[in-house]
């Protein structure tokens, strides 16, 4: 066993690396900038968790998914790790002060990009030796990526302020355009590149198009007969998530829960734990769910909406079958769903009407940016995005409009930028719509999109190649969950409470 | 749905005829503003105050329009509402179907989120002791909140008793409170708990099982929590562990952070308009702050904004008319007295009575 494998075992208790992990870790330890494309579930986080243990300085991980960072820190802590922390909007002031006050204690620090855009924090971090700068979900840095975030554009500067530590960029899926964009935007020097194939052979891909909602529900109910569990079912709206959870419980007799942004945090944590404990057969969720879930035996992913890009589809379906067992991804969509996704996609960017209204001469324009934004009723995401661009273009200084610059010109540039970005998103969405064509192998479409080589023939490829197949519960016999033991004991509430706190009868 | 309707009917019955729907909403959501605190006192609706603050989401607008459609409430001027005869009847019906727990008291326990803080600590303590009792050392805590984790750790570590003795004590305290409730209520409480074997059930799941709505289960659960806090204060020697789980409650008289900032500027001699411009806020927001400060701070001198004469006049007029409806008061006062001044006058009178 090599030294690295010994360290892996010592710190994490694993006997061997998963594909690409060792190469990535070695590259980082050799102080090379590294970019790695590892599909969801391939153990991305280990690629920085292990170096954080072995390098002398601090490892900073930037991720846009604040709840995912929080989940990771909680999971690490629950395994006895005491040197990991996170800084994000989810912390109270008191917690944030605590994390900052004990900065020297952490070897692994997760930070949200919004936090890193604050100069004082960067200064504080720069006072420590930073060994590794990790950009998670690195596709967010690219205009060509499917979820571009303006805050990510500042990361190259932040890295420079921290003394240009080794940079590790991680993402699940990205085209070559995006790859080049990441390398150049992060100023990476001759990076080592690792790319795992995005096609996961153990997931049977199915797409079913329906005429209308009624037919969609029928197909859903039909599919539940004998399908493999546990499952995540992604819905396009909160209401759909609730309705389909209800439908699955009623017609399939499944233990279900729904999960979306409107569910309280308390319940979201409980539902995650129920799912991990096998107390649930299916979770119906908006796409907020699943990223932080460390569950390897998810058997089925159902899509009730059309993802906005092939990347998003792969990210979500990739949550199935991480244990290597036969799994399935089933999409059931109707014509309305195609339009719904398009509408949501268009709403991601402010339209020209909004832009015109905030610039000088516009209805909502005021000398202060905050006032302008409030009057225009800008959603948080628009607010941050426009603030970033306007500041970068010099139209805003310290929260006030600067009338000495050519705002008209800046407005035109901004409109053009959003127009291009919208066009790009629509192009990505069209690629996804090709999945509905019914005559081309779905894997072939994915391979084509990512320029990958064909793999060997699969016995369960997709519903174009294998139209009459279904992955059912029996295929993974043994791992199949039978009815769980009575939870929290049984009988009266007194008995249950006794079981929970391990009290005997006579107390 | 039914519980939300019941709550809205109760709130509208108390305050709806004099306050806009927004004002009613602020009472239920426990908005920390001078106006809301005044309203709660004036309408004596302490029991349901802040009942939707830490609760499952309720779409108040859609509940109100459903009630309108049923003919239970009718709208008056300025978005006020009152119960119709049918409304009174339906309210009665709901009282039987989804009663509000007798032990529930919003103002003392929900306004400052004491109940939520207590519950988070209690469920984490039970989860922790429950796991330790089965020799499980590492598990995912039910609460991610750092202060909750810290407080529970303090309770566990600063005790001369063994974990086993603590578990027994906790069992006895919880059991003795639950005994005061029906078996069904106690069962709901216990099944919500997270143990070494089970994550527990959410309100939604329990509601589906019982054929009730989520909010009903939530209120029922909170009724038990409120009772626990109250008992642990009243009979503290019988509930030493529960008593230590009651979170420290912020000083009742403290104003919001943003109002405090405005107060600093005022003390520095700034005009309200200047403060608004410097802070990039609306003048009306700054005026809200002044009202809030006046309500909380007896030493605050309002002379820059209002004369003693106007204060007395406005307050007396409100008393004469038996209303705190600003529009009515303004109509019965000489011209030139602003809404801001009337609110300020009412705040000063109610804060210092
Ligand atoms: Zn195929």
Coordinates of C-alpha atoms in Angstrom, one line a residue, chain A residues 91-467:
Chain A
X91 CA -24.5 31.7 10.0
X92 CA -25.7 34.0 12.7
X93 CA -23.5 37.0 13.6
X94 CA -22.4 35.2 16.7
X95 CA -21.4 32.1 14.8
X96 CA -19.6 34.1 12.2
X97 CA -17.6 35.9 14.8
X98 CA -16.6 32.6 16.4
X99 CA -15.3 31.2 13.0
X100 CA -13.3 34.4 12.4
X101 CA -11.9 34.6 15.9
X102 CA -10.5 31.1 15.7
X103 CA -9.3 31.3 12.2
X104 CA -6.1 29.5 13.1
X105 CA -8.0 26.5 14.2
X106 CA -9.3 25.6 10.8
X107 CA -7.5 23.6 8.2
X108 CA -10.5 23.4 5.9
X109 CA -12.7 26.5 5.5
X110 CA -15.7 26.7 3.2
X111 CA -16.6 30.2 2.1
X112 CA -19.4 31.5 -0.1
X113 CA -18.4 33.6 -3.0
X114 CA -20.6 36.5 -1.6
X115 CA -18.5 36.5 1.6
X116 CA -15.3 36.5 -0.4
X117 CA -16.3 39.6 -2.3
X118 CA -15.8 41.5 1.0
X119 CA -12.3 43.0 1.2
X120 CA -11.9 42.8 5.0
X121 CA -12.4 39.1 4.9
X122 CA -9.9 38.5 2.2
X123 CA -7.4 40.6 4.2
X124 CA -8.0 38.5 7.3
X125 CA -7.6 35.3 5.4
X126 CA -4.4 36.6 3.7
X127 CA -2.8 36.9 7.1
X128 CA -2.7 33.0 7.2
X129 CA -0.8 30.8 4.8
X130 CA -3.3 29.5 2.3
X131 CA -2.0 26.3 0.6
X132 CA -4.9 25.4 -1.5
X133 CA -7.7 27.4 -3.2
X134 CA -10.5 25.2 -4.3
X135 CA -13.2 26.4 -6.6
X136 CA -16.1 23.9 -6.4
X137 CA -18.8 24.0 -9.1
X138 CA -16.2 25.7 -11.2
X139 CA -18.5 25.9 -14.3
X140 CA -20.2 28.8 -12.5
X141 CA -17.3 31.0 -13.5
X142 CA -18.0 30.6 -17.2
X143 CA -20.5 32.5 -19.3
X144 CA -20.9 29.3 -21.2
X145 CA -21.6 27.2 -18.1
X146 CA -25.2 26.5 -17.3
X147 CA -25.3 28.4 -14.1
X148 CA -23.0 31.4 -14.4
X149 CA -22.6 33.4 -11.2
X150 CA -21.2 37.0 -11.2
X151 CA -19.6 36.6 -7.8
X152 CA -17.3 33.9 -9.3
X153 CA -15.6 36.4 -11.5
X154 CA -13.9 38.0 -8.5
X155 CA -12.3 34.7 -7.5
X156 CA -9.1 35.2 -9.5
X157 CA -8.5 38.5 -7.7
X158 CA -9.2 36.9 -4.4
X159 CA -6.7 34.1 -5.2
X160 CA -4.1 36.7 -6.0
X161 CA -4.7 38.5 -2.8
X162 CA -4.1 35.3 -0.9
X163 CA -0.7 34.8 -2.4
X164 CA -1.6 32.8 -5.5
X165 CA -2.0 29.4 -3.7
X166 CA -2.4 26.2 -5.8
X167 CA -5.8 26.2 -7.4
X168 CA -8.1 23.2 -7.8
X169 CA -11.1 23.7 -9.9
X170 CA -13.8 21.0 -9.6
X171 CA -17.0 20.5 -11.5
X172 CA -19.3 17.7 -12.4
X173 CA -19.7 18.3 -16.1
X174 CA -18.5 20.8 -18.5
X175 CA -18.0 21.1 -22.2
X176 CA -14.5 22.0 -23.6
X177 CA -15.5 25.6 -24.0
X178 CA -16.3 25.9 -20.4
X179 CA -13.0 24.1 -19.5
X180 CA -11.0 26.7 -21.3
X181 CA -12.9 29.5 -19.8
X182 CA -12.3 28.2 -16.3
X183 CA -8.5 27.9 -16.9
X184 CA -8.3 31.4 -18.3
X185 CA -10.6 33.1 -15.8
X186 CA -8.8 31.6 -12.8
X187 CA -5.4 32.3 -14.3
X188 CA -4.3 28.7 -14.0
X189 CA -0.8 27.9 -15.1
X190 CA -0.4 24.8 -17.3
X191 CA -3.0 22.9 -15.2
X192 CA -3.2 19.2 -14.8
X193 CA -6.5 18.0 -16.3
X194 CA -8.6 15.0 -15.3
X195 CA -11.8 14.1 -17.0
X196 CA -14.0 11.2 -16.0
X197 CA -16.5 10.2 -18.7
X198 CA -19.9 11.6 -18.0
X199 CA -21.8 8.6 -19.2
X200 CA -22.6 6.3 -16.4
X201 CA -23.3 2.8 -17.7
X202 CA -25.2 1.6 -14.7
X203 CA -28.0 4.1 -15.2
X204 CA -30.7 3.1 -17.6
X205 CA -31.9 6.3 -19.3
X206 CA -35.6 6.7 -20.3
X207 CA -37.5 9.6 -21.7
X208 CA -41.3 9.6 -22.0
X209 CA -43.3 12.4 -23.6
X210 CA -46.9 12.9 -22.9
X211 CA -49.7 14.8 -24.5
X212 CA -51.0 16.4 -21.3
X213 CA -50.9 16.5 -17.5
X214 CA -53.4 13.8 -17.2
X215 CA -51.5 11.4 -19.3
X216 CA -48.3 12.3 -17.4
X217 CA -49.9 11.4 -14.1
X218 CA -51.0 8.0 -15.5
X219 CA -47.6 7.3 -16.8
X220 CA -46.1 8.2 -13.4
X221 CA -48.5 5.9 -11.6
X222 CA -47.8 3.1 -14.1
X223 CA -44.1 3.5 -13.7
X224 CA -44.3 3.1 -9.9
X225 CA -45.4 -0.5 -10.3
X226 CA -42.3 -2.5 -9.4
X227 CA -39.8 0.3 -10.0
X228 CA -36.6 0.3 -8.0
X229 CA -36.4 2.3 -4.7
X230 CA -35.3 4.5 -3.0
X231 CA -36.0 7.3 -5.5
X232 CA -35.7 11.0 -6.0
X233 CA -38.4 12.6 -8.1
X234 CA -37.6 16.1 -9.4
X235 CA -40.6 18.4 -10.1
X236 CA -40.6 21.7 -11.9
X237 CA -42.6 23.6 -9.3
X238 CA -43.2 23.3 -5.5
X239 CA -46.9 22.5 -6.1
X240 CA -45.9 19.6 -8.4
X241 CA -43.5 18.3 -5.8
X242 CA -46.3 18.3 -3.2
X243 CA -48.9 16.8 -5.6
X244 CA -46.7 14.0 -6.9
X245 CA -45.6 13.1 -3.4
X246 CA -49.2 12.8 -2.5
X247 CA -50.0 10.8 -5.6
X248 CA -47.1 8.3 -5.0
X249 CA -48.2 7.8 -1.4
X250 CA -51.8 7.2 -2.4
X251 CA -51.5 5.1 -5.5
X252 CA -48.2 3.4 -4.9
X253 CA -48.4 3.0 -1.1
X254 CA -45.0 4.6 -0.9
X255 CA -43.5 6.4 2.1
X256 CA -43.0 9.8 0.5
X257 CA -42.1 13.4 1.5
X258 CA -41.8 16.6 -0.5
X259 CA -38.9 18.9 -0.3
X260 CA -38.6 22.4 -1.6
X261 CA -37.5 25.9 -0.6
X262 CA -40.9 26.5 1.2
X263 CA -40.3 23.7 3.6
X264 CA -38.8 24.8 6.9
X265 CA -35.2 24.1 7.5
X266 CA -36.1 22.0 10.5
X267 CA -38.2 19.7 8.3
X268 CA -35.7 19.7 5.5
X269 CA -33.0 18.3 7.8
X270 CA -35.5 15.7 9.1
X271 CA -36.5 14.6 5.6
X272 CA -32.9 14.2 4.6
X273 CA -32.3 12.1 7.6
X274 CA -35.4 10.0 7.0
X275 CA -34.1 9.4 3.5
X276 CA -30.6 8.4 4.7
X277 CA -32.2 6.1 7.3
X278 CA -34.4 4.4 4.7
X279 CA -37.5 5.7 6.4
X280 CA -38.6 7.0 3.0
X281 CA -39.1 5.4 -0.4
X282 CA -39.3 8.5 -2.4
X283 CA -38.6 12.2 -2.1
X284 CA -40.4 14.6 -4.5
X285 CA -38.3 17.7 -4.7
X286 CA -37.5 20.8 -6.7
X287 CA -33.9 20.8 -7.8
X288 CA -32.9 22.2 -4.3
X289 CA -32.6 18.6 -3.1
X290 CA -29.9 16.1 -3.4
X291 CA -26.6 17.9 -3.7
X292 CA -25.5 17.3 -0.1
X293 CA -27.0 13.9 0.1
X294 CA -24.4 11.2 0.7
X295 CA -26.4 8.2 -0.2
X296 CA -25.0 5.7 -2.6
X297 CA -27.9 3.3 -3.1
X298 CA -30.4 5.6 -4.7
X299 CA -31.9 3.4 -7.4
X300 CA -34.1 5.8 -9.4
X301 CA -34.2 9.4 -10.5
X302 CA -37.5 10.6 -11.9
X303 CA -37.8 13.9 -13.8
X304 CA -41.2 15.5 -14.1
X305 CA -39.8 18.5 -15.8
X306 CA -37.3 19.2 -18.5
X307 CA -33.9 20.3 -17.1
X308 CA -32.5 23.5 -18.6
X309 CA -29.3 21.9 -19.9
X310 CA -27.7 18.5 -20.5
X311 CA -25.3 19.4 -17.7
X312 CA -28.1 19.8 -15.2
X313 CA -29.7 16.6 -16.4
X314 CA -26.5 14.6 -15.8
X315 CA -25.9 16.2 -12.5
X316 CA -29.4 15.2 -11.3
X317 CA -29.5 11.7 -12.8
X318 CA -25.9 11.2 -11.5
X319 CA -27.2 11.0 -8.0
X320 CA -28.5 7.4 -8.7
X321 CA -26.4 4.3 -8.4
X322 CA -23.2 5.6 -6.9
X323 CA -22.7 2.1 -5.4
X324 CA -22.4 0.8 -9.0
X325 CA -25.7 -1.1 -8.9
X326 CA -28.2 -1.1 -11.7
X327 CA -30.2 2.1 -11.5
X328 CA -32.6 4.1 -13.7
X329 CA -33.4 7.7 -14.7
X330 CA -36.9 8.2 -16.0
X331 CA -38.1 11.4 -17.4
X332 CA -41.9 12.0 -17.9
X333 CA -42.7 15.3 -19.4
X334 CA -45.7 16.9 -21.2
X335 CA -45.7 19.8 -23.7
X336 CA -46.5 22.3 -21.0
X337 CA -43.2 21.3 -19.2
X338 CA -41.2 22.3 -22.2
X339 CA -42.7 25.8 -22.1
X340 CA -42.4 26.0 -18.3
X341 CA -38.7 25.4 -18.3
X342 CA -38.2 27.9 -21.1
X343 CA -40.1 30.5 -19.1
X344 CA -38.0 29.9 -16.0
X345 CA -34.8 30.0 -18.0
X346 CA -35.8 33.4 -19.4
X347 CA -36.6 34.7 -16.0
X348 CA -33.0 34.0 -14.8
X349 CA -31.9 37.3 -16.4
X350 CA -33.4 40.8 -16.1
X351 CA -35.1 41.9 -19.3
X352 CA -34.5 45.1 -21.1
X353 CA -37.5 46.8 -19.6
X354 CA -36.1 46.4 -16.1
X355 CA -32.6 47.5 -17.2
X356 CA -34.0 50.6 -18.8
X357 CA -36.1 51.5 -15.7
X358 CA -33.1 51.7 -13.4
X359 CA -30.7 53.7 -15.5
X360 CA -30.7 57.5 -15.5
X361 CA -33.9 58.7 -17.1
X362 CA -35.7 55.5 -16.1
X363 CA -38.8 55.3 -13.9
X364 CA -37.1 53.8 -10.9
X365 CA -33.8 55.5 -11.1
X366 CA -32.6 57.2 -7.9
X367 CA -29.2 58.5 -6.8
X368 CA -28.7 55.6 -4.4
X369 CA -28.4 52.1 -5.8
X370 CA -30.3 50.5 -2.8
X371 CA -33.2 52.9 -3.3
X372 CA -33.2 52.3 -7.1
X373 CA -33.2 48.5 -6.5
X374 CA -35.9 48.8 -3.9
X375 CA -38.2 50.9 -6.0
X376 CA -37.7 48.6 -9.0
X377 CA -38.6 45.7 -6.8
X378 CA -35.5 43.8 -7.9
X379 CA -35.3 40.2 -6.8
X380 CA -32.2 39.4 -4.8
X381 CA -30.4 37.6 -7.6
X382 CA -31.0 40.5 -10.1
X383 CA -29.9 42.9 -7.4
X384 CA -26.6 41.2 -6.9
X385 CA -26.0 40.6 -10.6
X386 CA -26.7 44.2 -11.7
X387 CA -24.8 45.7 -8.7
X388 CA -21.8 43.7 -9.8
X389 CA -21.9 44.7 -13.4
X390 CA -22.6 48.3 -12.7
X391 CA -19.8 48.5 -10.2
X392 CA -17.4 46.8 -12.6
X393 CA -18.4 49.1 -15.4
X394 CA -17.9 52.2 -13.1
X395 CA -21.5 53.3 -13.1
X396 CA -21.8 52.7 -9.4
X397 CA -19.3 54.0 -6.8
X398 CA -19.8 53.2 -3.1
X399 CA -23.5 52.5 -3.6
X400 CA -24.2 55.7 -5.5
X401 CA -24.5 56.3 -9.2
X402 CA -21.6 58.1 -10.8
X403 CA -23.1 60.6 -13.3
X404 CA -19.7 61.6 -14.7
X405 CA -19.4 58.4 -16.7
X406 CA -21.3 57.5 -20.0
X407 CA -24.1 55.5 -18.4
X408 CA -25.9 55.3 -21.8
X409 CA -23.0 53.3 -23.2
X410 CA -22.8 51.1 -20.2
X411 CA -26.5 50.3 -20.5
X412 CA -26.0 49.3 -24.1
X413 CA -23.1 47.0 -23.2
X414 CA -25.1 45.5 -20.4
X415 CA -28.1 44.8 -22.7
X416 CA -25.8 43.2 -25.2
X417 CA -24.2 41.0 -22.6
X418 CA -27.6 39.7 -21.3
X419 CA -28.8 39.2 -24.9
X420 CA -25.8 37.0 -25.6
X421 CA -26.2 35.1 -22.3
X422 CA -29.9 34.5 -23.0
X423 CA -29.1 33.2 -26.4
X424 CA -26.5 30.8 -24.9
X425 CA -28.9 29.5 -22.4
X426 CA -31.5 28.9 -25.1
X427 CA -28.9 27.0 -27.1
X428 CA -28.2 24.8 -24.2
X429 CA -31.8 24.2 -23.6
X430 CA -32.4 23.2 -27.3
X431 CA -29.7 20.5 -26.8
X432 CA -31.8 19.2 -23.9
X433 CA -35.0 19.2 -26.0
X434 CA -33.3 16.9 -28.5
X435 CA -33.7 14.2 -25.8
X436 CA -37.4 14.2 -26.6
X437 CA -37.0 13.2 -30.2
X438 CA -37.4 9.5 -29.6
X439 CA -35.3 8.4 -32.5
X440 CA -31.7 8.9 -31.3
X441 CA -29.9 7.0 -28.6
X442 CA -29.8 9.3 -25.5
X443 CA -26.3 8.2 -24.7
X444 CA -25.2 9.1 -28.2
X445 CA -26.6 12.6 -27.7
X446 CA -24.7 13.0 -24.4
X447 CA -21.4 11.6 -25.9
X448 CA -21.8 14.0 -28.8
X449 CA -22.3 17.0 -26.6
X450 CA -19.2 16.3 -24.5
X451 CA -17.0 14.9 -27.4
X452 CA -16.7 11.5 -25.7
X453 CA -15.7 8.2 -27.3
X454 CA -18.4 5.5 -27.6
X455 CA -18.3 3.0 -24.8
X456 CA -18.9 -0.7 -25.1
X457 CA -22.4 -2.0 -25.8
X458 CA -24.6 -1.9 -22.7
X459 CA -27.4 -4.3 -22.0
X460 CA -29.5 -1.5 -20.7
X461 CA -28.7 1.7 -22.6
X462 CA -31.7 3.8 -23.1
X463 CA -35.4 3.5 -24.1
X464 CA -34.4 4.1 -27.8
X465 CA -32.0 1.2 -27.8
X466 CA -34.0 -1.0 -25.3
X467 CA -37.6 0.2 -25.6

